Amino acid sequence: MVVIDSIKNGIVIDHITAGLGMKILEYLDIDTSKDTVAVIMNAVSNKYGRKDVVKIENVQDIDLAALGIIDPKATVNYIEDHIITKKIHLTVPEKVVNIIKCNNPRCVTSVEQSAPQIFHLIDRENREYRCEYCDEIICMKGGYSNEIIHKQWYDR
Amino acid sequence: MLKGRSFLEPMDFTVEETEELFQLADKIIEEPGRYSKTCEGKLLATLFYEPSTRTRFSFEAAMLRLGGQVIGFSEPNSSSVAKGESISDTIRTVACYADIAVIRHPKEGAPKVAAACTDIPVINAGDGGHQHPTQTLTDLLTIRREKGRIGNLTIGLCGDLKFGRTVHSLIKALSRYDNISFILISPEELKVPEYVRKEVLMKNRLPFEEVENMQEALPKLDVLYMTRVQRERFFNEEDYIRLKDRYILDAAKMKLAKEDMMVLHPLPRVNEISVEVDSDPRAMYFKQAKYGMYVRMALIMSLLGVEGREVRTW
């Protein structure tokens, strides 16, 4: 039995598909030298069989749209003074800006740095997105790792 | 009302707006002299980042025939683009001088980036292997005038359906007309892109079949749209050489087609249509090029909102 302390203030991302916890943590670009982070991998889940959980102390502001793309089954719990004050069930966003990168080498976004990366949802079940500029279709269900833009990258 | 709008893909205009454009093109074809001063004092900028003869000449001829003037570049090395200027900076600068801009670019979506940075109308004159909406206006006007309708047609598209931007635009545009069915003739490697199959053909429940044999498809067609296998779209020269002569339309094959099947081609052709077909009355591609200029005249007039400046004839 692994015991991990509860957090006083922060967020708990629960019901993450087993294996995606590190991916989510990487995307969120949390400063682990400053913030306390716990990643629980492959934990037993009554709902899904196995799951990952990410707990982050003293962080509240995260990009829910990006999380919705990576793992829409996950839930985000906001903790204040040890109490869950808000619980959010993620959804697959209709439109995303600067979250997915177009992988078509002929797309204008490969050369025009000022153009935001805009994608529109065309198939919710398969998490398929269409590029605003070149119409390239990217499926985010499964092999998404190359197309997700690292948060730090687009914050610049 | 098309004044002030950009034209980046065929669906930017409704079917009704497109029809209005065609009606204006009909009037121009009937009496071109009446429109010879409608664009006096207006300047068209042609930004061609990729080689083009036909489309650029067609736009320039269209503007000059409307009494307007033209500035621009026909290859990027002779402009600030060679110094590394972005598309957005180029269009912002050009918009200080010109009233309307036409852009051709090898990168897909480049005209959309340009249109987002300026208030002047931007026309997509071809973006990579993506879209070529003014060619579509040309194709539709040709079908409408020569067949008398856009609808109740079996359209065959043959050749490079993967990188052929005219094909993508045409399928999109035709998806809005009644009783259109498609026969898509191409080798496996050059089939239509996934977004066209999924987002246009399947989403709109359009009847279509994908075949490799041209001869079997020919007797069923009302319109045959031939395309060139474009060397510039291939990253691998070997693939180009292997696929370039896959389909060649000649007089013998034309015997398999209906008496009134029309042959269209966005041009330039290389050898996918044998020159012996040129004299066949069903070959419409040179007529199509002429219609292209007229429909571009109608488009420029509409986006600039200069209708009503026609020369009065008594």
Coordinates of C-alpha atoms in Angstrom, one line a residue:
Chain A
M1 CA 0.0 0.0 0.0
V2 CA 1.5 3.3 -1.1
V3 CA 0.5 6.3 1.1
I4 CA 0.8 9.7 -0.4
D5 CA -0.1 12.8 1.7
S6 CA -3.1 14.8 0.7
I7 CA -2.4 18.3 -0.5
K8 CA -3.5 21.5 1.3
N9 CA -3.9 23.7 -1.8
G10 CA -3.5 22.8 -5.4
I11 CA -5.0 20.4 -7.9
V12 CA -5.5 16.6 -8.2
I13 CA -5.9 15.3 -11.7
D14 CA -7.6 12.0 -11.3
H15 CA -8.8 9.2 -13.6
I16 CA -6.0 9.7 -16.0
T17 CA -5.7 6.9 -18.5
A18 CA -2.9 4.6 -17.2
G19 CA 0.3 5.6 -18.8
L20 CA -0.6 9.2 -19.6
G21 CA 0.3 10.8 -16.2
M22 CA 3.9 11.7 -17.1
K23 CA 2.7 13.0 -20.5
I24 CA 0.3 15.4 -18.8
L25 CA 2.9 16.5 -16.3
E26 CA 5.3 17.1 -19.1
Y27 CA 2.7 19.2 -21.0
L28 CA 1.8 21.3 -17.9
D29 CA 5.5 22.2 -17.5
I30 CA 5.3 22.3 -13.7
D31 CA 8.5 23.6 -12.0
T32 CA 9.3 20.5 -9.8
S33 CA 12.2 22.4 -8.1
K34 CA 9.6 24.7 -6.6
D35 CA 6.2 22.9 -6.6
T36 CA 5.5 19.6 -4.9
V37 CA 4.3 17.0 -7.3
A38 CA 3.1 13.4 -6.9
V39 CA 2.5 11.1 -9.8
I40 CA 0.8 7.9 -9.1
M41 CA 1.0 5.5 -11.9
N42 CA -1.0 2.4 -12.7
A43 CA -3.2 2.7 -9.6
V44 CA -6.2 0.5 -9.2
S45 CA -9.4 2.3 -10.3
N46 CA -13.0 1.1 -9.6
K47 CA -14.1 2.9 -12.7
Y48 CA -11.4 2.2 -15.3
G49 CA -9.4 -0.7 -13.9
R50 CA -6.1 1.2 -13.9
K51 CA -5.4 4.9 -13.7
D52 CA -2.7 7.5 -13.2
V53 CA -3.2 10.4 -10.7
V54 CA -1.2 13.7 -10.6
K55 CA -1.2 15.9 -7.5
I56 CA 0.3 19.3 -7.7
E57 CA 0.7 21.5 -4.6
N58 CA 0.1 25.3 -4.9
V59 CA -0.9 25.3 -8.6
Q60 CA -4.5 26.1 -9.7
D61 CA -4.1 27.6 -13.2
I62 CA -3.8 24.9 -15.7
D63 CA -4.9 24.6 -19.4
L64 CA -8.0 22.5 -19.3
A65 CA -8.4 22.5 -23.1
A66 CA -5.1 20.9 -23.6
L67 CA -5.9 18.3 -20.9
G68 CA -9.2 17.6 -22.7
I69 CA -7.3 16.7 -25.8
I70 CA -4.7 14.5 -24.1
D71 CA -7.1 12.6 -21.9
P72 CA -10.8 13.7 -21.8
K73 CA -11.7 11.0 -19.2
A74 CA -9.6 12.7 -16.6
T75 CA -11.1 14.9 -13.8
V76 CA -9.6 17.9 -12.2
N77 CA -10.2 18.5 -8.5
Y78 CA -9.3 21.9 -7.1
I79 CA -8.2 21.8 -3.5
E80 CA -8.3 24.6 -1.0
D81 CA -7.4 24.1 2.6
H82 CA -7.6 20.3 2.2
I83 CA -11.2 20.5 0.8
I84 CA -12.3 19.8 -2.8
T85 CA -13.8 23.1 -3.8
K86 CA -14.4 22.3 -7.5
K87 CA -14.4 19.2 -9.6
I88 CA -14.2 19.5 -13.4
H89 CA -14.9 16.7 -15.9
L90 CA -12.8 17.4 -18.9
T91 CA -14.4 17.7 -22.4
V92 CA -12.9 17.5 -25.8
P93 CA -12.6 21.1 -26.9
E94 CA -14.3 22.3 -30.2
K95 CA -11.4 24.6 -31.1
V96 CA -7.9 24.7 -29.9
V97 CA -5.3 27.4 -30.3
N98 CA -1.5 26.7 -29.9
I99 CA -2.0 23.3 -28.4
I100 CA -1.7 21.0 -31.4
K101 CA 1.1 21.5 -34.0
C102 CA 0.3 20.8 -37.6
N103 CA 2.5 18.0 -38.9
N104 CA 1.9 18.8 -42.6
P105 CA 5.3 20.0 -44.0
R106 CA 3.4 21.9 -46.7
C107 CA 1.3 23.9 -44.1
V108 CA 1.9 27.6 -43.9
T109 CA 2.4 27.3 -40.1
S110 CA 5.7 25.5 -40.8
V111 CA 7.2 28.9 -42.1
E112 CA 5.0 31.7 -40.8
Q113 CA 5.9 32.0 -37.1
S114 CA 3.2 34.6 -36.3
A115 CA 0.3 32.4 -37.4
P116 CA -1.3 30.7 -34.4
Q117 CA -1.8 27.0 -34.6
I118 CA -5.6 26.6 -34.9
F119 CA -7.5 23.3 -35.0
H120 CA -11.2 22.5 -35.2
L121 CA -12.7 19.3 -33.8
I122 CA -14.3 17.2 -36.6
D123 CA -14.8 13.8 -34.9
R124 CA -15.3 13.8 -31.1
E125 CA -15.1 10.1 -30.6
N126 CA -11.8 9.7 -32.4
R127 CA -10.6 13.1 -31.3
E128 CA -9.8 14.2 -34.8
Y129 CA -8.9 17.8 -35.5
R130 CA -8.6 19.7 -38.8
C131 CA -6.0 22.4 -39.3
E132 CA -7.5 25.8 -39.9
Y133 CA -5.0 26.5 -42.7
C134 CA -4.2 23.4 -44.6
D135 CA -7.2 21.1 -43.6
E136 CA -4.8 18.4 -42.5
I137 CA -6.6 16.0 -40.1
I138 CA -4.8 14.9 -37.0
C139 CA -6.1 12.1 -34.7
M140 CA -5.3 12.8 -31.1
K141 CA -6.6 9.5 -29.9
G142 CA -3.5 7.3 -29.3
G143 CA -0.5 8.8 -31.1
Y144 CA -0.7 12.4 -30.0
S145 CA 2.7 12.9 -28.5
N146 CA 4.4 14.5 -31.5
E147 CA 1.6 16.9 -32.2
I148 CA 1.0 18.4 -28.7
I149 CA 2.9 21.7 -28.3
H150 CA 4.9 21.9 -25.1
K151 CA 3.3 24.6 -23.0
Q152 CA 6.7 26.3 -22.5
W153 CA 7.1 26.5 -26.2
Y154 CA 4.0 28.5 -27.0
D155 CA 4.2 30.7 -23.9
R156 CA 7.3 32.3 -25.2
Chain B
M1 CA -22.8 41.4 -51.0
L2 CA -19.3 40.4 -51.8
K3 CA -17.7 43.9 -51.5
G4 CA -14.7 43.9 -49.2
R5 CA -14.6 40.1 -48.7
S6 CA -11.8 37.7 -49.4
F7 CA -12.0 34.6 -51.5
L8 CA -9.9 31.9 -50.1
E9 CA -11.8 28.7 -50.8
P10 CA -15.0 27.9 -52.9
M11 CA -17.2 27.7 -49.8
D12 CA -16.5 31.3 -48.9
F13 CA -19.4 32.2 -51.2
T14 CA -22.9 30.6 -51.0
V15 CA -24.4 28.9 -54.0
E16 CA -26.5 32.0 -54.6
E17 CA -23.5 34.4 -54.4
T18 CA -21.6 32.2 -56.8
E19 CA -24.6 32.3 -59.2
E20 CA -24.7 36.1 -59.0
L21 CA -21.0 36.1 -59.9
F22 CA -21.7 33.8 -62.9
Q23 CA -24.5 36.1 -64.0
L24 CA -22.1 39.0 -64.0
A25 CA -19.6 36.9 -65.9
D26 CA -22.3 36.2 -68.5
K27 CA -22.9 39.9 -68.9
I28 CA -19.2 40.6 -69.3
I29 CA -18.9 37.8 -71.9
E30 CA -21.8 39.3 -73.8
E31 CA -20.6 42.9 -73.8
P32 CA -17.0 43.2 -72.5
G33 CA -16.7 46.8 -73.6
R34 CA -19.3 48.0 -71.1
Y35 CA -17.0 47.0 -68.2
S36 CA -13.8 48.5 -69.6
K37 CA -13.7 51.3 -67.1
T38 CA -15.3 49.9 -64.0
C39 CA -11.9 49.5 -62.2
E40 CA -10.4 52.8 -63.3
G41 CA -8.2 54.1 -60.5
K42 CA -8.0 50.7 -58.8
L43 CA -4.8 48.7 -58.2
L44 CA -4.5 44.9 -58.1
A45 CA -1.4 43.4 -56.5
T46 CA -0.3 40.0 -57.7
L47 CA 1.9 38.2 -55.2
F48 CA 3.1 35.1 -56.9
Y49 CA 5.5 33.1 -54.7
E50 CA 5.3 30.2 -57.1
P51 CA 5.6 30.1 -60.9
S52 CA 2.4 30.7 -62.8
T53 CA 1.7 31.8 -66.3
R54 CA -2.0 31.2 -66.8
T55 CA -3.4 32.2 -63.5
R56 CA -1.3 35.3 -63.2
F57 CA -1.9 36.4 -66.8
S58 CA -5.6 35.7 -66.3
F59 CA -5.8 38.0 -63.3
E60 CA -3.7 40.7 -64.9
A61 CA -5.7 40.6 -68.1
A62 CA -8.9 40.7 -66.1
M63 CA -7.8 43.8 -64.2
L64 CA -6.5 45.5 -67.3
R65 CA -9.6 44.8 -69.2
L66 CA -11.6 46.4 -66.4
G67 CA -9.5 49.6 -66.7
G68 CA -7.5 49.0 -63.5
Q69 CA -3.8 48.6 -63.0
V70 CA -1.5 45.9 -61.7
I71 CA 1.6 45.7 -59.6
G72 CA 3.3 42.7 -58.1
F73 CA 6.0 40.1 -58.4
S74 CA 6.0 36.8 -60.3
E75 CA 8.8 35.1 -58.4
P76 CA 9.7 35.7 -54.8
N77 CA 13.5 36.1 -55.4
S78 CA 12.9 39.5 -56.9
S79 CA 11.1 40.8 -53.8
S80 CA 11.6 41.3 -50.1
V81 CA 10.5 37.8 -49.6
A82 CA 14.1 36.8 -50.6
K83 CA 15.3 38.7 -47.6
G84 CA 13.1 36.6 -45.3
E85 CA 10.0 38.8 -45.0
S86 CA 7.0 37.0 -43.6
I87 CA 3.7 36.7 -45.5
S88 CA 1.9 38.9 -42.9
D89 CA 4.5 41.7 -43.2
T90 CA 4.4 41.6 -47.0
I91 CA 0.6 41.8 -47.2
R92 CA 0.4 44.6 -44.6
T93 CA 2.8 46.6 -46.8
V94 CA 1.1 45.8 -50.1
A95 CA -2.2 46.8 -48.6
C96 CA -0.8 50.3 -48.2
Y97 CA -0.6 50.6 -52.0
A98 CA -3.1 48.3 -53.6
D99 CA -6.9 47.9 -53.4
I100 CA -7.0 44.1 -53.8
A101 CA -4.4 41.4 -53.7
V102 CA -4.0 38.0 -55.4
I103 CA -1.7 35.5 -53.7
R104 CA -0.2 32.2 -54.9
H105 CA 2.0 30.4 -52.4
P106 CA 3.5 27.0 -52.2
K107 CA 2.5 26.7 -48.5
E108 CA -1.0 25.6 -47.8
G109 CA -3.1 28.2 -46.0
A110 CA -0.8 31.1 -46.8
P111 CA -3.7 33.2 -48.3
K112 CA -5.6 32.7 -45.1
V113 CA -2.7 34.1 -43.1
A114 CA -2.5 37.0 -45.5
A115 CA -6.3 37.7 -45.3
A116 CA -6.2 37.7 -41.5
C117 CA -3.6 40.6 -41.5
T118 CA -5.3 43.0 -43.8
D119 CA -8.6 44.8 -44.7
I120 CA -8.2 44.6 -48.4
P121 CA -9.8 41.7 -50.2
V122 CA -7.4 38.8 -50.7
I123 CA -7.9 36.2 -53.5
N124 CA -6.3 32.7 -53.2
A125 CA -4.7 32.0 -56.6
G126 CA -3.5 28.5 -55.4
D127 CA -1.9 27.4 -52.1
G128 CA 0.4 24.4 -52.4
G129 CA -1.6 21.3 -53.1
H130 CA -4.6 22.6 -51.1
Q131 CA -7.1 24.9 -52.9
H132 CA -7.4 26.9 -56.1
P133 CA -10.9 28.5 -55.8
T134 CA -10.7 30.8 -58.8
Q135 CA -10.0 27.8 -61.0
T136 CA -13.1 26.3 -59.5
L137 CA -15.1 29.3 -60.5
T138 CA -13.7 28.8 -64.0
D139 CA -14.6 25.1 -64.1
L140 CA -18.1 25.7 -62.8
L141 CA -18.7 28.6 -65.2
T142 CA -17.6 26.4 -68.1
I143 CA -19.8 23.5 -67.0
R144 CA -22.8 25.9 -66.5
R145 CA -22.4 27.6 -69.9
E146 CA -21.6 24.5 -71.9
K147 CA -23.9 22.0 -70.2
G148 CA -26.5 24.5 -69.4
R149 CA -26.6 23.4 -65.7
I150 CA -24.5 22.5 -62.7
G151 CA -26.2 19.4 -61.4
N152 CA -27.4 16.0 -62.5
L153 CA -23.9 15.2 -63.6
T154 CA -21.4 12.3 -63.3
I155 CA -18.0 13.9 -62.9
G156 CA -14.8 12.0 -63.5
L157 CA -11.6 13.4 -62.0
C158 CA -8.5 11.8 -63.3
G159 CA -4.8 11.9 -62.5
D160 CA -3.2 13.5 -59.4
L161 CA -6.1 13.8 -57.0
K162 CA -3.8 14.0 -54.0
F163 CA -1.9 17.1 -54.7
G164 CA -4.2 18.5 -57.3
R165 CA -5.6 21.6 -55.6
T166 CA -8.0 22.3 -58.4
V167 CA -9.6 18.9 -57.8
H168 CA -10.0 19.5 -54.0
S169 CA -11.7 22.9 -54.7
L170 CA -13.9 21.5 -57.4
I171 CA -15.2 18.6 -55.3
K172 CA -15.9 20.9 -52.4
A173 CA -17.8 23.4 -54.7
L174 CA -19.8 20.7 -56.5
S175 CA -20.8 19.1 -53.2
R176 CA -23.5 21.8 -52.9
Y177 CA -25.2 21.1 -56.2
D178 CA -28.0 18.5 -56.8
N179 CA -27.4 15.0 -58.0
I180 CA -23.7 15.1 -58.5
S181 CA -21.7 11.9 -58.4
F182 CA -18.0 11.4 -58.7
I183 CA -15.8 8.8 -60.2
L184 CA -12.3 9.4 -58.9
I185 CA -9.7 7.9 -61.2
S186 CA -6.2 7.7 -59.8
P187 CA -3.4 5.4 -58.8
E188 CA -3.4 4.4 -55.1
E189 CA -0.7 6.8 -54.3
L190 CA -2.5 9.8 -55.7
K191 CA -6.0 9.3 -54.2
V192 CA -7.9 12.3 -52.8
P193 CA -6.7 13.4 -49.3
E194 CA -8.4 12.2 -46.2
Y195 CA -10.1 15.5 -45.5
V196 CA -11.7 15.6 -48.9
R197 CA -13.0 12.0 -48.6
K198 CA -14.1 12.4 -45.0
E199 CA -15.1 16.0 -44.7
V200 CA -16.6 16.6 -48.1
L201 CA -17.6 13.4 -49.9
M202 CA -18.7 11.2 -46.9
K203 CA -20.0 14.0 -44.8
N204 CA -22.3 15.2 -47.6
R205 CA -23.2 11.6 -48.5
L206 CA -22.1 12.2 -52.1
P207 CA -22.0 9.1 -54.3
F208 CA -18.4 8.5 -55.3
E209 CA -16.2 5.6 -56.4
E210 CA -12.5 5.4 -56.5
V211 CA -11.1 3.5 -59.5
E212 CA -7.8 3.0 -61.2
N213 CA -9.0 2.2 -64.7
M214 CA -9.8 5.1 -66.9
Q215 CA -11.3 3.2 -69.8
E216 CA -14.0 1.6 -67.6
A217 CA -15.0 4.9 -66.2
L218 CA -15.2 6.9 -69.4
P219 CA -18.6 5.7 -70.8
K220 CA -20.3 6.8 -67.6
L221 CA -19.1 10.4 -67.5
D222 CA -20.7 13.7 -68.3
V223 CA -17.6 15.6 -67.5
L224 CA -14.0 14.4 -67.5
Y225 CA -11.6 16.6 -65.5
M226 CA -8.0 15.7 -66.4
T227 CA -5.1 16.8 -64.2
R228 CA -1.4 16.9 -64.6
V229 CA 0.8 14.9 -62.2
Q230 CA 2.8 17.9 -60.8
R231 CA 6.5 17.3 -60.4
E232 CA 6.8 20.2 -57.9
R233 CA 4.6 18.5 -55.4
F234 CA 6.8 15.4 -55.0
F235 CA 9.5 15.1 -52.5
N236 CA 10.8 12.1 -54.4
E237 CA 11.6 12.3 -58.1
E238 CA 11.4 8.6 -58.6
D239 CA 7.7 8.6 -57.5
Y240 CA 7.0 11.4 -60.0
I241 CA 8.6 9.5 -62.9
R242 CA 6.7 6.3 -62.0
L243 CA 3.4 8.1 -61.9
K244 CA 3.5 10.9 -64.4
D245 CA 2.3 9.0 -67.5
R246 CA -0.2 6.8 -65.8
Y247 CA -3.2 8.3 -67.6
I248 CA -3.1 9.7 -71.2
L249 CA -6.3 10.7 -72.8
D250 CA -6.2 10.1 -76.6
A251 CA -8.6 9.8 -79.6
A252 CA -9.0 6.1 -79.1
K253 CA -10.1 6.5 -75.5
M254 CA -12.4 9.4 -76.4
K255 CA -14.4 6.9 -78.6
L256 CA -15.4 5.2 -75.3
A257 CA -17.0 8.4 -74.0
K258 CA -20.5 9.9 -74.4
E259 CA -21.1 12.1 -77.4
D260 CA -21.6 15.1 -75.2
M261 CA -19.0 14.4 -72.5
M262 CA -16.9 17.5 -72.0
V263 CA -13.2 17.3 -71.3
L264 CA -11.8 19.9 -68.9
H265 CA -8.3 20.6 -67.7
P266 CA -7.0 23.4 -65.5
L267 CA -3.9 23.6 -67.7
P268 CA -1.0 23.6 -68.3
R269 CA -1.0 20.1 -69.6
V270 CA 2.1 18.0 -70.2
N271 CA 1.1 14.8 -72.0
E272 CA -1.9 13.6 -70.1
I273 CA -4.1 14.8 -73.0
S274 CA -2.8 13.9 -76.4
V275 CA -2.9 16.9 -78.8
E276 CA -5.1 14.9 -81.2
V277 CA -7.9 15.4 -78.7
D278 CA -7.7 19.2 -79.1
S279 CA -9.8 19.1 -82.3
D280 CA -12.5 17.0 -80.7
P281 CA -15.5 19.3 -80.0
R282 CA -15.8 17.8 -76.6
A283 CA -12.4 19.3 -75.6
M284 CA -13.2 22.5 -73.7
Y285 CA -9.9 23.3 -72.0
F286 CA -8.9 26.3 -74.1
K287 CA -12.4 27.7 -73.9
Q288 CA -12.3 27.1 -70.2
A289 CA -9.1 29.3 -69.9
K290 CA -11.0 32.2 -71.6
Y291 CA -14.0 31.8 -69.2
G292 CA -11.4 32.0 -66.4
M293 CA -10.5 35.5 -67.3
Y294 CA -14.2 36.6 -67.5
V295 CA -15.1 35.0 -64.2
R296 CA -12.0 36.7 -62.6
M297 CA -13.2 40.0 -64.0
A298 CA -16.5 39.4 -62.3
L299 CA -14.8 38.4 -59.1
I300 CA -12.6 41.5 -59.0
M301 CA -15.5 43.8 -59.7
S302 CA -17.6 42.2 -57.0
L303 CA -14.9 42.2 -54.3
L304 CA -14.1 45.8 -55.1
G305 CA -17.8 46.7 -55.2
V306 CA -17.6 48.6 -58.4
E307 CA -20.8 47.3 -60.0
G308 CA -22.7 50.3 -61.4
R309 CA -19.7 51.9 -63.1
E310 CA -20.4 50.3 -66.4
V311 CA -20.0 52.4 -69.6
R312 CA -23.5 53.3 -70.8
T313 CA -24.2 52.3 -74.4
W314 CA -27.1 53.8 -76.3

